[in-house]
Amino acid sequence: MTTAPNLEAFQDFSKNQIEAFTAASATFTKGLQEIASESTDYSKKAFAAGSAVLEKLLGARSVEAAVQIQSEYAKQAYEGFVAQSSKFSELYAKVASDALKPVTSAYANLQAK
């Protein structure tokens, strides 16, 4: 009869692990969707900005004006890229942290027992 508590404990452990990994997977998937959405938004904005610059370049009356337009665009594109990279870094860290919470919680509960 000493095997019954061990079997129940194993079943409980298995159930908790499955629930933790399911929660982690759902959180990870949601985070990836958020990252994909953010990436799509950034791509749309970058494309629109590039198109606007192309129109300005086609309307430039001199080489100096074209160089000025291109320089301003390069500066704005770089600043936008740096800001977006920072935002992506934060999103990836948040996704990883949030996805691991159920697993670390389940592990902590196991250690407590």
PDB file of N, CA and C in Angstrom:
ATOM      1  N   MET A   1       0.805  -1.188   0.000  1.00  0.00           N
ATOM      2  CA  MET A   1       0.000   0.000   0.000  1.00  0.00           C
ATOM      3  C   MET A   1       0.859   1.267   0.000  1.00  0.00           C
ATOM      4  N   THR A   2       2.125   1.144   0.148  1.00  0.00           N
ATOM      5  CA  THR A   2       2.972   2.326   0.128  1.00  0.00           C
ATOM      6  C   THR A   2       3.148   2.890  -1.272  1.00  0.00           C
ATOM      7  N   THR A   3       2.765   2.141  -2.293  1.00  0.00           N
ATOM      8  CA  THR A   3       2.909   2.650  -3.653  1.00  0.00           C
ATOM      9  C   THR A   3       1.795   3.612  -4.033  1.00  0.00           C
ATOM     10  N   ALA A   4       0.649   3.552  -3.380  1.00  0.00           N
ATOM     11  CA  ALA A   4      -0.470   4.429  -3.727  1.00  0.00           C
ATOM     12  C   ALA A   4      -0.120   5.909  -3.556  1.00  0.00           C
ATOM     13  N   PRO A   5       0.456   6.342  -2.445  1.00  0.00           N
ATOM     14  CA  PRO A   5       0.800   7.756  -2.328  1.00  0.00           C
ATOM     15  C   PRO A   5       1.836   8.185  -3.378  1.00  0.00           C
ATOM     16  N   ASN A   6       2.764   7.289  -3.698  1.00  0.00           N
ATOM     17  CA  ASN A   6       3.768   7.629  -4.705  1.00  0.00           C
ATOM     18  C   ASN A   6       3.132   7.796  -6.079  1.00  0.00           C
ATOM     19  N   LEU A   7       2.175   6.924  -6.389  1.00  0.00           N
ATOM     20  CA  LEU A   7       1.481   7.025  -7.662  1.00  0.00           C
ATOM     21  C   LEU A   7       0.661   8.311  -7.714  1.00  0.00           C
ATOM     22  N   GLU A   8      -0.029   8.631  -6.639  1.00  0.00           N
ATOM     23  CA  GLU A   8      -0.812   9.873  -6.591  1.00  0.00           C
ATOM     24  C   GLU A   8       0.100  11.096  -6.698  1.00  0.00           C
ATOM     25  N   ALA A   9       1.217  11.037  -6.013  1.00  0.00           N
ATOM     26  CA  ALA A   9       2.169  12.150  -6.070  1.00  0.00           C
ATOM     27  C   ALA A   9       2.720  12.301  -7.491  1.00  0.00           C
ATOM     28  N   PHE A  10       3.009  11.193  -8.129  1.00  0.00           N
ATOM     29  CA  PHE A  10       3.518  11.246  -9.502  1.00  0.00           C
ATOM     30  C   PHE A  10       2.452  11.800 -10.446  1.00  0.00           C
ATOM     31  N   GLN A  11       1.208  11.377 -10.285  1.00  0.00           N
ATOM     32  CA  GLN A  11       0.125  11.880 -11.121  1.00  0.00           C
ATOM     33  C   GLN A  11      -0.072  13.385 -10.902  1.00  0.00           C
ATOM     34  N   ASP A  12      -0.008  13.800  -9.651  1.00  0.00           N
ATOM     35  CA  ASP A  12      -0.146  15.218  -9.328  1.00  0.00           C
ATOM     36  C   ASP A  12       1.004  16.017  -9.935  1.00  0.00           C
ATOM     37  N   PHE A  13       2.204  15.490  -9.807  1.00  0.00           N
ATOM     38  CA  PHE A  13       3.385  16.139 -10.383  1.00  0.00           C
ATOM     39  C   PHE A  13       3.235  16.257 -11.897  1.00  0.00           C
ATOM     40  N   SER A  14       2.823  15.181 -12.545  1.00  0.00           N
ATOM     41  CA  SER A  14       2.653  15.188 -14.003  1.00  0.00           C
ATOM     42  C   SER A  14       1.603  16.198 -14.428  1.00  0.00           C
ATOM     43  N   LYS A  15       0.505  16.231 -13.709  1.00  0.00           N
ATOM     44  CA  LYS A  15      -0.573  17.174 -14.016  1.00  0.00           C
ATOM     45  C   LYS A  15      -0.073  18.605 -13.892  1.00  0.00           C
ATOM     46  N   ASN A  16       0.636  18.895 -12.813  1.00  0.00           N
ATOM     47  CA  ASN A  16       1.163  20.248 -12.592  1.00  0.00           C
ATOM     48  C   ASN A  16       2.154  20.647 -13.689  1.00  0.00           C
ATOM     49  N   GLN A  17       2.995  19.702 -14.095  1.00  0.00           N
ATOM     50  CA  GLN A  17       3.972  20.000 -15.142  1.00  0.00           C
ATOM     51  C   GLN A  17       3.282  20.287 -16.470  1.00  0.00           C
ATOM     52  N   ILE A  18       2.278  19.490 -16.799  1.00  0.00           N
ATOM     53  CA  ILE A  18       1.552  19.703 -18.051  1.00  0.00           C
ATOM     54  C   ILE A  18       0.847  21.053 -18.027  1.00  0.00           C
ATOM     55  N   GLU A  19       0.231  21.377 -16.911  1.00  0.00           N
ATOM     56  CA  GLU A  19      -0.449  22.675 -16.794  1.00  0.00           C
ATOM     57  C   GLU A  19       0.554  23.819 -16.915  1.00  0.00           C
ATOM     58  N   ALA A  20       1.716  23.667 -16.293  1.00  0.00           N
ATOM     59  CA  ALA A  20       2.739  24.719 -16.348  1.00  0.00           C
ATOM     60  C   ALA A  20       3.244  24.911 -17.776  1.00  0.00           C
ATOM     61  N   PHE A  21       3.529  23.813 -18.454  1.00  0.00           N
ATOM     62  CA  PHE A  21       4.039  23.932 -19.820  1.00  0.00           C
ATOM     63  C   PHE A  21       2.961  24.411 -20.785  1.00  0.00           C
ATOM     64  N   THR A  22       1.722  24.060 -20.542  1.00  0.00           N
ATOM     65  CA  THR A  22       0.626  24.566 -21.366  1.00  0.00           C
ATOM     66  C   THR A  22       0.476  26.074 -21.183  1.00  0.00           C
ATOM     67  N   ALA A  23       0.528  26.518 -19.946  1.00  0.00           N
ATOM     68  CA  ALA A  23       0.440  27.955 -19.670  1.00  0.00           C
ATOM     69  C   ALA A  23       1.639  28.693 -20.280  1.00  0.00           C
ATOM     70  N   ALA A  24       2.812  28.115 -20.152  1.00  0.00           N
ATOM     71  CA  ALA A  24       4.017  28.734 -20.720  1.00  0.00           C
ATOM     72  C   ALA A  24       3.910  28.821 -22.242  1.00  0.00           C
ATOM     73  N   SER A  25       3.425  27.765 -22.854  1.00  0.00           N
ATOM     74  CA  SER A  25       3.274  27.738 -24.306  1.00  0.00           C
ATOM     75  C   SER A  25       2.267  28.783 -24.773  1.00  0.00           C
ATOM     76  N   ALA A  26       1.153  28.900 -24.064  1.00  0.00           N
ATOM     77  CA  ALA A  26       0.135  29.893 -24.422  1.00  0.00           C
ATOM     78  C   ALA A  26       0.685  31.312 -24.279  1.00  0.00           C
ATOM     79  N   THR A  27       1.418  31.555 -23.212  1.00  0.00           N
ATOM     80  CA  THR A  27       2.003  32.875 -22.989  1.00  0.00           C
ATOM     81  C   THR A  27       3.050  33.187 -24.057  1.00  0.00           C
ATOM     82  N   PHE A  28       3.862  32.196 -24.391  1.00  0.00           N
ATOM     83  CA  PHE A  28       4.896  32.362 -25.407  1.00  0.00           C
ATOM     84  C   PHE A  28       4.263  32.660 -26.764  1.00  0.00           C
ATOM     85  N   THR A  29       3.207  31.933 -27.100  1.00  0.00           N
ATOM     86  CA  THR A  29       2.517  32.140 -28.371  1.00  0.00           C
ATOM     87  C   THR A  29       1.922  33.541 -28.441  1.00  0.00           C
ATOM     88  N   LYS A  30       1.299  33.967 -27.354  1.00  0.00           N
ATOM     89  CA  LYS A  30       0.718  35.312 -27.305  1.00  0.00           C
ATOM     90  C   LYS A  30       1.817  36.362 -27.477  1.00  0.00           C
ATOM     91  N   GLY A  31       2.944  36.154 -26.829  1.00  0.00           N
ATOM     92  CA  GLY A  31       4.066  37.083 -26.949  1.00  0.00           C
ATOM     93  C   GLY A  31       4.614  37.143 -28.364  1.00  0.00           C
ATOM     94  N   LEU A  32       4.714  35.992 -29.014  1.00  0.00           N
ATOM     95  CA  LEU A  32       5.192  35.981 -30.396  1.00  0.00           C
ATOM     96  C   LEU A  32       4.222  36.690 -31.328  1.00  0.00           C
ATOM     97  N   GLN A  33       2.937  36.560 -31.056  1.00  0.00           N
ATOM     98  CA  GLN A  33       1.947  37.287 -31.851  1.00  0.00           C
ATOM     99  C   GLN A  33       2.110  38.800 -31.664  1.00  0.00           C
ATOM    100  N   GLU A  34       2.385  39.205 -30.441  1.00  0.00           N
ATOM    101  CA  GLU A  34       2.610  40.628 -30.168  1.00  0.00           C
ATOM    102  C   GLU A  34       3.856  41.130 -30.904  1.00  0.00           C
ATOM    103  N   ILE A  35       4.900  40.319 -30.903  1.00  0.00           N
ATOM    104  CA  ILE A  35       6.132  40.686 -31.607  1.00  0.00           C
ATOM    105  C   ILE A  35       5.885  40.752 -33.112  1.00  0.00           C
ATOM    106  N   ALA A  36       5.149  39.791 -33.646  1.00  0.00           N
ATOM    107  CA  ALA A  36       4.840  39.793 -35.081  1.00  0.00           C
ATOM    108  C   ALA A  36       4.015  41.023 -35.457  1.00  0.00           C
ATOM    109  N   SER A  37       3.070  41.379 -34.618  1.00  0.00           N
ATOM    110  CA  SER A  37       2.245  42.556 -34.873  1.00  0.00           C
ATOM    111  C   SER A  37       3.097  43.826 -34.855  1.00  0.00           C
ATOM    112  N   GLU A  38       3.970  43.909 -33.876  1.00  0.00           N
ATOM    113  CA  GLU A  38       4.861  45.072 -33.774  1.00  0.00           C
ATOM    114  C   GLU A  38       5.788  45.143 -34.983  1.00  0.00           C
ATOM    115  N   SER A  39       6.273  44.005 -35.418  1.00  0.00           N
ATOM    116  CA  SER A  39       7.146  43.946 -36.583  1.00  0.00           C
ATOM    117  C   SER A  39       6.406  44.389 -37.841  1.00  0.00           C
ATOM    118  N   THR A  40       5.177  43.955 -37.987  1.00  0.00           N
ATOM    119  CA  THR A  40       4.363  44.348 -39.139  1.00  0.00           C
ATOM    120  C   THR A  40       4.118  45.852 -39.137  1.00  0.00           C
ATOM    121  N   ASP A  41       3.777  46.397 -37.983  1.00  0.00           N
ATOM    122  CA  ASP A  41       3.540  47.840 -37.881  1.00  0.00           C
ATOM    123  C   ASP A  41       4.798  48.628 -38.248  1.00  0.00           C
ATOM    124  N   TYR A  42       5.939  48.172 -37.739  1.00  0.00           N
ATOM    125  CA  TYR A  42       7.195  48.867 -38.039  1.00  0.00           C
ATOM    126  C   TYR A  42       7.510  48.785 -39.531  1.00  0.00           C
ATOM    127  N   SER A  43       7.298  47.622 -40.130  1.00  0.00           N
ATOM    128  CA  SER A  43       7.562  47.459 -41.558  1.00  0.00           C
ATOM    129  C   SER A  43       6.681  48.377 -42.398  1.00  0.00           C
ATOM    130  N   LYS A  44       5.417  48.480 -42.018  1.00  0.00           N
ATOM    131  CA  LYS A  44       4.495  49.374 -42.744  1.00  0.00           C
ATOM    132  C   LYS A  44       4.959  50.825 -42.642  1.00  0.00           C
ATOM    133  N   LYS A  45       5.340  51.236 -41.433  1.00  0.00           N
ATOM    134  CA  LYS A  45       5.795  52.610 -41.234  1.00  0.00           C
ATOM    135  C   LYS A  45       7.076  52.885 -42.020  1.00  0.00           C
ATOM    136  N   ALA A  46       7.998  51.930 -41.989  1.00  0.00           N
ATOM    137  CA  ALA A  46       9.267  52.100 -42.707  1.00  0.00           C
ATOM    138  C   ALA A  46       9.030  52.169 -44.210  1.00  0.00           C
ATOM    139  N   PHE A  47       8.137  51.334 -44.708  1.00  0.00           N
ATOM    140  CA  PHE A  47       7.819  51.354 -46.133  1.00  0.00           C
ATOM    141  C   PHE A  47       7.186  52.680 -46.528  1.00  0.00           C
ATOM    142  N   ALA A  48       6.254  53.164 -45.723  1.00  0.00           N
ATOM    143  CA  ALA A  48       5.594  54.441 -46.008  1.00  0.00           C
ATOM    144  C   ALA A  48       6.606  55.586 -45.996  1.00  0.00           C
ATOM    145  N   ALA A  49       7.508  55.560 -45.022  1.00  0.00           N
ATOM    146  CA  ALA A  49       8.530  56.610 -44.944  1.00  0.00           C
ATOM    147  C   ALA A  49       9.456  56.543 -46.155  1.00  0.00           C
ATOM    148  N   GLY A  50       9.834  55.342 -46.559  1.00  0.00           N
ATOM    149  CA  GLY A  50      10.688  55.178 -47.738  1.00  0.00           C
ATOM    150  C   GLY A  50       9.996  55.655 -49.002  1.00  0.00           C
ATOM    151  N   SER A  51       8.724  55.360 -49.124  1.00  0.00           N
ATOM    152  CA  SER A  51       7.953  55.806 -50.295  1.00  0.00           C
ATOM    153  C   SER A  51       7.858  57.328 -50.338  1.00  0.00           C
ATOM    154  N   ALA A  52       7.631  57.930 -49.172  1.00  0.00           N
ATOM    155  CA  ALA A  52       7.543  59.387 -49.104  1.00  0.00           C
ATOM    156  C   ALA A  52       8.868  60.030 -49.500  1.00  0.00           C
ATOM    157  N   VAL A  53       9.958  59.441 -49.074  1.00  0.00           N
ATOM    158  CA  VAL A  53      11.282  59.980 -49.412  1.00  0.00           C
ATOM    159  C   VAL A  53      11.537  59.833 -50.906  1.00  0.00           C
ATOM    160  N   LEU A  54      11.134  58.727 -51.473  1.00  0.00           N
ATOM    161  CA  LEU A  54      11.318  58.527 -52.905  1.00  0.00           C
ATOM    162  C   LEU A  54      10.563  59.605 -53.694  1.00  0.00           C
ATOM    163  N   GLU A  55       9.351  59.897 -53.270  1.00  0.00           N
ATOM    164  CA  GLU A  55       8.588  60.959 -53.929  1.00  0.00           C
ATOM    165  C   GLU A  55       9.303  62.303 -53.798  1.00  0.00           C
ATOM    166  N   LYS A  56       9.827  62.587 -52.615  1.00  0.00           N
ATOM    167  CA  LYS A  56      10.562  63.841 -52.417  1.00  0.00           C
ATOM    168  C   LYS A  56      11.809  63.880 -53.296  1.00  0.00           C
ATOM    169  N   LEU A  57      12.499  62.753 -53.388  1.00  0.00           N
ATOM    170  CA  LEU A  57      13.712  62.703 -54.206  1.00  0.00           C
ATOM    171  C   LEU A  57      13.388  62.927 -55.684  1.00  0.00           C
ATOM    172  N   LEU A  58      12.288  62.357 -56.130  1.00  0.00           N
ATOM    173  CA  LEU A  58      11.901  62.549 -57.527  1.00  0.00           C
ATOM    174  C   LEU A  58      11.529  63.997 -57.822  1.00  0.00           C
ATOM    175  N   GLY A  59      11.087  64.720 -56.807  1.00  0.00           N
ATOM    176  CA  GLY A  59      10.725  66.128 -56.976  1.00  0.00           C
ATOM    177  C   GLY A  59      11.847  67.092 -56.655  1.00  0.00           C
ATOM    178  N   ALA A  60      13.008  66.563 -56.285  1.00  0.00           N
ATOM    179  CA  ALA A  60      14.135  67.436 -55.929  1.00  0.00           C
ATOM    180  C   ALA A  60      14.596  68.213 -57.155  1.00  0.00           C
ATOM    181  N   ARG A  61      14.891  69.492 -56.969  1.00  0.00           N
ATOM    182  CA  ARG A  61      15.276  70.363 -58.082  1.00  0.00           C
ATOM    183  C   ARG A  61      16.787  70.413 -58.292  1.00  0.00           C
ATOM    184  N   SER A  62      17.530  69.909 -57.289  1.00  0.00           N
ATOM    185  CA  SER A  62      18.984  69.935 -57.427  1.00  0.00           C
ATOM    186  C   SER A  62      19.594  68.743 -56.706  1.00  0.00           C
ATOM    187  N   VAL A  63      20.846  68.520 -57.001  1.00  0.00           N
ATOM    188  CA  VAL A  63      21.570  67.438 -56.346  1.00  0.00           C
ATOM    189  C   VAL A  63      21.686  67.734 -54.849  1.00  0.00           C
ATOM    190  N   GLU A  64      21.917  68.990 -54.504  1.00  0.00           N
ATOM    191  CA  GLU A  64      22.036  69.376 -53.108  1.00  0.00           C
ATOM    192  C   GLU A  64      20.741  69.094 -52.346  1.00  0.00           C
ATOM    193  N   ALA A  65      19.607  69.387 -52.967  1.00  0.00           N
ATOM    194  CA  ALA A  65      18.311  69.124 -52.327  1.00  0.00           C
ATOM    195  C   ALA A  65      18.120  67.617 -52.146  1.00  0.00           C
ATOM    196  N   ALA A  66      18.503  66.836 -53.145  1.00  0.00           N
ATOM    197  CA  ALA A  66      18.375  65.382 -53.058  1.00  0.00           C
ATOM    198  C   ALA A  66      19.259  64.826 -51.948  1.00  0.00           C
ATOM    199  N   VAL A  67      20.468  65.349 -51.824  1.00  0.00           N
ATOM    200  CA  VAL A  67      21.380  64.908 -50.762  1.00  0.00           C
ATOM    201  C   VAL A  67      20.809  65.275 -49.396  1.00  0.00           C
ATOM    202  N   GLN A  68      20.234  66.455 -49.286  1.00  0.00           N
ATOM    203  CA  GLN A  68      19.628  66.884 -48.024  1.00  0.00           C
ATOM    204  C   GLN A  68      18.458  65.987 -47.651  1.00  0.00           C
ATOM    205  N   ILE A  69      17.613  65.683 -48.632  1.00  0.00           N
ATOM    206  CA  ILE A  69      16.461  64.798 -48.382  1.00  0.00           C
ATOM    207  C   ILE A  69      16.946  63.425 -47.931  1.00  0.00           C
ATOM    208  N   GLN A  70      17.925  62.903 -48.628  1.00  0.00           N
ATOM    209  CA  GLN A  70      18.450  61.575 -48.302  1.00  0.00           C
ATOM    210  C   GLN A  70      19.121  61.568 -46.934  1.00  0.00           C
ATOM    211  N   SER A  71      19.835  62.616 -46.595  1.00  0.00           N
ATOM    212  CA  SER A  71      20.501  62.701 -45.291  1.00  0.00           C
ATOM    213  C   SER A  71      19.487  62.728 -44.159  1.00  0.00           C
ATOM    214  N   GLU A  72      18.426  63.521 -44.332  1.00  0.00           N
ATOM    215  CA  GLU A  72      17.383  63.581 -43.304  1.00  0.00           C
ATOM    216  C   GLU A  72      16.698  62.230 -43.142  1.00  0.00           C
ATOM    217  N   TYR A  73      16.435  61.592 -44.272  1.00  0.00           N
ATOM    218  CA  TYR A  73      15.792  60.271 -44.219  1.00  0.00           C
ATOM    219  C   TYR A  73      16.693  59.252 -43.517  1.00  0.00           C
ATOM    220  N   ALA A  74      17.968  59.266 -43.840  1.00  0.00           N
ATOM    221  CA  ALA A  74      18.903  58.314 -43.226  1.00  0.00           C
ATOM    222  C   ALA A  74      18.955  58.517 -41.711  1.00  0.00           C
ATOM    223  N   LYS A  75      18.981  59.777 -41.294  1.00  0.00           N
ATOM    224  CA  LYS A  75      19.010  60.070 -39.858  1.00  0.00           C
ATOM    225  C   LYS A  75      17.732  59.578 -39.179  1.00  0.00           C
ATOM    226  N   GLN A  76      16.578  59.880 -39.766  1.00  0.00           N
ATOM    227  CA  GLN A  76      15.296  59.446 -39.195  1.00  0.00           C
ATOM    228  C   GLN A  76      15.172  57.923 -39.204  1.00  0.00           C
ATOM    229  N   ALA A  77      15.609  57.297 -40.282  1.00  0.00           N
ATOM    230  CA  ALA A  77      15.521  55.833 -40.376  1.00  0.00           C
ATOM    231  C   ALA A  77      16.403  55.184 -39.319  1.00  0.00           C
ATOM    232  N   TYR A  78      17.596  55.730 -39.115  1.00  0.00           N
ATOM    233  CA  TYR A  78      18.508  55.184 -38.102  1.00  0.00           C
ATOM    234  C   TYR A  78      17.924  55.332 -36.702  1.00  0.00           C
ATOM    235  N   GLU A  79      17.425  56.519 -36.394  1.00  0.00           N
ATOM    236  CA  GLU A  79      16.832  56.750 -35.072  1.00  0.00           C
ATOM    237  C   GLU A  79      15.620  55.844 -34.851  1.00  0.00           C
ATOM    238  N   GLY A  80      14.808  55.695 -35.873  1.00  0.00           N
ATOM    239  CA  GLY A  80      13.649  54.808 -35.776  1.00  0.00           C
ATOM    240  C   GLY A  80      14.055  53.363 -35.569  1.00  0.00           C
ATOM    241  N   PHE A  81      15.103  52.942 -36.275  1.00  0.00           N
ATOM    242  CA  PHE A  81      15.594  51.576 -36.139  1.00  0.00           C
ATOM    243  C   PHE A  81      16.134  51.314 -34.736  1.00  0.00           C
ATOM    244  N   VAL A  82      16.884  52.252 -34.203  1.00  0.00           N
ATOM    245  CA  VAL A  82      17.437  52.099 -32.857  1.00  0.00           C
ATOM    246  C   VAL A  82      16.306  52.022 -31.827  1.00  0.00           C
ATOM    247  N   ALA A  83      15.320  52.889 -31.964  1.00  0.00           N
ATOM    248  CA  ALA A  83      14.180  52.874 -31.034  1.00  0.00           C
ATOM    249  C   ALA A  83      13.410  51.566 -31.149  1.00  0.00           C
ATOM    250  N   GLN A  84      13.203  51.101 -32.374  1.00  0.00           N
ATOM    251  CA  GLN A  84      12.467  49.854 -32.574  1.00  0.00           C
ATOM    252  C   GLN A  84      13.258  48.660 -32.071  1.00  0.00           C
ATOM    253  N   SER A  85      14.557  48.674 -32.257  1.00  0.00           N
ATOM    254  CA  SER A  85      15.397  47.587 -31.745  1.00  0.00           C
ATOM    255  C   SER A  85      15.309  47.490 -30.232  1.00  0.00           C
ATOM    256  N   SER A  86      15.313  48.637 -29.579  1.00  0.00           N
ATOM    257  CA  SER A  86      15.173  48.673 -28.125  1.00  0.00           C
ATOM    258  C   SER A  86      13.816  48.112 -27.709  1.00  0.00           C
ATOM    259  N   LYS A  87      12.781  48.499 -28.441  1.00  0.00           N
ATOM    260  CA  LYS A  87      11.437  48.016 -28.138  1.00  0.00           C
ATOM    261  C   LYS A  87      11.358  46.496 -28.330  1.00  0.00           C
ATOM    262  N   PHE A  88      11.966  45.988 -29.398  1.00  0.00           N
ATOM    263  CA  PHE A  88      11.972  44.544 -29.638  1.00  0.00           C
ATOM    264  C   PHE A  88      12.735  43.806 -28.538  1.00  0.00           C
ATOM    265  N   SER A  89      13.846  44.374 -28.107  1.00  0.00           N
ATOM    266  CA  SER A  89      14.604  43.753 -27.020  1.00  0.00           C
ATOM    267  C   SER A  89      13.753  43.633 -25.768  1.00  0.00           C
ATOM    268  N   GLU A  90      13.036  44.693 -25.442  1.00  0.00           N
ATOM    269  CA  GLU A  90      12.148  44.679 -24.277  1.00  0.00           C
ATOM    270  C   GLU A  90      11.036  43.649 -24.447  1.00  0.00           C
ATOM    271  N   LEU A  91      10.466  43.576 -25.648  1.00  0.00           N
ATOM    272  CA  LEU A  91       9.399  42.606 -25.899  1.00  0.00           C
ATOM    273  C   LEU A  91       9.903  41.171 -25.758  1.00  0.00           C
ATOM    274  N   TYR A  92      11.068  40.881 -26.335  1.00  0.00           N
ATOM    275  CA  TYR A  92      11.624  39.531 -26.235  1.00  0.00           C
ATOM    276  C   TYR A  92      11.916  39.155 -24.783  1.00  0.00           C
ATOM    277  N   ALA A  93      12.463  40.090 -24.024  1.00  0.00           N
ATOM    278  CA  ALA A  93      12.742  39.821 -22.608  1.00  0.00           C
ATOM    279  C   ALA A  93      11.455  39.582 -21.839  1.00  0.00           C
ATOM    280  N   LYS A  94      10.426  40.369 -22.130  1.00  0.00           N
ATOM    281  CA  LYS A  94       9.134  40.215 -21.461  1.00  0.00           C
ATOM    282  C   LYS A  94       8.502  38.870 -21.809  1.00  0.00           C
ATOM    283  N   VAL A  95       8.550  38.497 -23.075  1.00  0.00           N
ATOM    284  CA  VAL A  95       7.982  37.210 -23.503  1.00  0.00           C
ATOM    285  C   VAL A  95       8.694  36.056 -22.800  1.00  0.00           C
ATOM    286  N   ALA A  96      10.007  36.108 -22.775  1.00  0.00           N
ATOM    287  CA  ALA A  96      10.767  35.037 -22.124  1.00  0.00           C
ATOM    288  C   ALA A  96      10.443  34.967 -20.633  1.00  0.00           C
ATOM    289  N   SER A  97      10.409  36.110 -19.991  1.00  0.00           N
ATOM    290  CA  SER A  97      10.117  36.155 -18.558  1.00  0.00           C
ATOM    291  C   SER A  97       8.705  35.652 -18.254  1.00  0.00           C
ATOM    292  N   ASP A  98       7.740  36.149 -19.015  1.00  0.00           N
ATOM    293  CA  ASP A  98       6.348  35.743 -18.784  1.00  0.00           C
ATOM    294  C   ASP A  98       6.125  34.266 -19.085  1.00  0.00           C
ATOM    295  N   ALA A  99       6.784  33.763 -20.120  1.00  0.00           N
ATOM    296  CA  ALA A  99       6.601  32.352 -20.493  1.00  0.00           C
ATOM    297  C   ALA A  99       7.221  31.424 -19.456  1.00  0.00           C
ATOM    298  N   LEU A 100       8.269  31.861 -18.801  1.00  0.00           N
ATOM    299  CA  LEU A 100       8.935  31.004 -17.819  1.00  0.00           C
ATOM    300  C   LEU A 100       8.283  31.041 -16.443  1.00  0.00           C
ATOM    301  N   LYS A 101       7.440  32.021 -16.183  1.00  0.00           N
ATOM    302  CA  LYS A 101       6.816  32.135 -14.863  1.00  0.00           C
ATOM    303  C   LYS A 101       6.052  30.877 -14.445  1.00  0.00           C
ATOM    304  N   PRO A 102       5.188  30.297 -15.301  1.00  0.00           N
ATOM    305  CA  PRO A 102       4.471  29.089 -14.871  1.00  0.00           C
ATOM    306  C   PRO A 102       5.408  27.910 -14.587  1.00  0.00           C
ATOM    307  N   VAL A 103       6.462  27.798 -15.368  1.00  0.00           N
ATOM    308  CA  VAL A 103       7.403  26.690 -15.183  1.00  0.00           C
ATOM    309  C   VAL A 103       8.191  26.877 -13.894  1.00  0.00           C
ATOM    310  N   THR A 104       8.680  28.083 -13.656  1.00  0.00           N
ATOM    311  CA  THR A 104       9.435  28.320 -12.420  1.00  0.00           C
ATOM    312  C   THR A 104       8.546  28.202 -11.192  1.00  0.00           C
ATOM    313  N   SER A 105       7.293  28.605 -11.333  1.00  0.00           N
ATOM    314  CA  SER A 105       6.349  28.462 -10.229  1.00  0.00           C
ATOM    315  C   SER A 105       6.100  26.990  -9.918  1.00  0.00           C
ATOM    316  N   ALA A 106       5.918  26.185 -10.959  1.00  0.00           N
ATOM    317  CA  ALA A 106       5.711  24.744 -10.763  1.00  0.00           C
ATOM    318  C   ALA A 106       6.947  24.110 -10.128  1.00  0.00           C
ATOM    319  N   TYR A 107       8.121  24.547 -10.548  1.00  0.00           N
ATOM    320  CA  TYR A 107       9.361  24.022  -9.983  1.00  0.00           C
ATOM    321  C   TYR A 107       9.492  24.413  -8.511  1.00  0.00           C
ATOM    322  N   ALA A 108       9.125  25.656  -8.200  1.00  0.00           N
ATOM    323  CA  ALA A 108       9.181  26.109  -6.808  1.00  0.00           C
ATOM    324  C   ALA A 108       8.212  25.330  -5.950  1.00  0.00           C
ATOM    325  N   ASN A 109       7.023  25.048  -6.477  1.00  0.00           N
ATOM    326  CA  ASN A 109       6.047  24.233  -5.730  1.00  0.00           C
ATOM    327  C   ASN A 109       6.569  22.820  -5.510  1.00  0.00           C
ATOM    328  N   LEU A 110       7.268  22.289  -6.492  1.00  0.00           N
ATOM    329  CA  LEU A 110       7.846  20.944  -6.345  1.00  0.00           C
ATOM    330  C   LEU A 110       8.916  20.935  -5.273  1.00  0.00           C
ATOM    331  N   GLN A 111       9.753  21.951  -5.251  1.00  0.00           N
ATOM    332  CA  GLN A 111      10.807  22.024  -4.230  1.00  0.00           C
ATOM    333  C   GLN A 111      10.219  22.205  -2.839  1.00  0.00           C
ATOM    334  N   ALA A 112       9.101  22.900  -2.749  1.00  0.00           N
ATOM    335  CA  ALA A 112       8.473  23.133  -1.447  1.00  0.00           C
ATOM    336  C   ALA A 112       7.933  21.840  -0.856  1.00  0.00           C
ATOM    337  N   LYS A 113       7.567  20.912  -1.731  1.00  0.00           N
ATOM    338  CA  LYS A 113       7.024  19.636  -1.252  1.00  0.00           C
ATOM    339  C   LYS A 113       8.155  18.758  -0.882  1.00  0.00           C
TER     340      LYS A 113
END
